[in-house]
Short mmCIF file of C-alpha atoms in Angstrom, two decimals:
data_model
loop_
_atom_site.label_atom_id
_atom_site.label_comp_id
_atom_site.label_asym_id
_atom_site.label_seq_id
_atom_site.Cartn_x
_atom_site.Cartn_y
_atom_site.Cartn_z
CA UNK A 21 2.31 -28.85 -72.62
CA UNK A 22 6.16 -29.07 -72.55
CA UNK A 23 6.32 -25.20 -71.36
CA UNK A 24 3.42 -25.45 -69.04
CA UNK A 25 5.85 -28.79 -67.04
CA UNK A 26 8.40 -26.46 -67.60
CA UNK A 27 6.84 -23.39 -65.79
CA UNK A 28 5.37 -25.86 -62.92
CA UNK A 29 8.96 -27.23 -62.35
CA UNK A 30 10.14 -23.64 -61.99
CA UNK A 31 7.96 -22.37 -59.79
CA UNK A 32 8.56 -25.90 -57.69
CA UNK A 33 12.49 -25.19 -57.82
CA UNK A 34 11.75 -21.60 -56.47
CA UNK A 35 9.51 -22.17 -54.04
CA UNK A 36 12.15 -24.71 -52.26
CA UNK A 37 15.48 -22.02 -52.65
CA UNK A 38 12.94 -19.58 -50.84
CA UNK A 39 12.09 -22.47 -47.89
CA UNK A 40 16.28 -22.77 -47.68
CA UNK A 41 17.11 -19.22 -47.46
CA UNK A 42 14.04 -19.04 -44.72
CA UNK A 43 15.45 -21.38 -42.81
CA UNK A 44 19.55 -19.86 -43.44
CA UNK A 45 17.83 -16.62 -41.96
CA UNK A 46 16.24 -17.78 -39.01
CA UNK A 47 19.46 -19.52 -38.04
CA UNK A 48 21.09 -16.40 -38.74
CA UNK A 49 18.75 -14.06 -36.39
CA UNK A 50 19.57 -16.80 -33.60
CA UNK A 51 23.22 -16.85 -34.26
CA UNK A 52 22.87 -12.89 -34.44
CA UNK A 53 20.93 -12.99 -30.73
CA UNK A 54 22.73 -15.46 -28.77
CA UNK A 55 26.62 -13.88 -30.19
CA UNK A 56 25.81 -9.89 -30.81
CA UNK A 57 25.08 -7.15 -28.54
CA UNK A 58 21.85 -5.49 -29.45
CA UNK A 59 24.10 -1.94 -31.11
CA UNK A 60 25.58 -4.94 -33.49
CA UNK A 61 22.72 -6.38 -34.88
CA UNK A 62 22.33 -5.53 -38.60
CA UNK A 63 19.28 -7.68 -39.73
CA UNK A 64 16.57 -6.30 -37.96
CA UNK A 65 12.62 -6.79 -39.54
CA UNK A 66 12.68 -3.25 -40.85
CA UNK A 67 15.86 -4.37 -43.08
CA UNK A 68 12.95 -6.86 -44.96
CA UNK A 69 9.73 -5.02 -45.39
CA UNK A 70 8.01 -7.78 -46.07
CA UNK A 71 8.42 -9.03 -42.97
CA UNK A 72 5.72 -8.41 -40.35
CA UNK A 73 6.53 -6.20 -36.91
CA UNK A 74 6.98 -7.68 -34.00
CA UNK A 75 3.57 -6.89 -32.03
#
């Protein structure tokens, strides 16, 4: 039962550091779009696969 909490709490504690770093990169691609010019950008959606295309 112990490992099972254990497991739960992990996957909790995960699931909230990937929420943060969500939100640090959206506030990123805004800070990247209001100060770069478009040559400068480095974090495009192809960088992160997982991301879906712009459509």
């Amino acid at each position: 039962m112990k490992k099972h909490l254990n497991a739960i709490n992990q996957v909790a504690s995960l699931k909230a550091e990937i929420n943060e770093l969500n939100i640090e990169y959206k506030y990123l691609q805004q800070w990247q779009s209001q100060n770069l010019r478009p040559e400068e950008l480095f974090l495009t959606n192809t960088d992160f696969p997982h991301k879906k295309q712009p459509t």
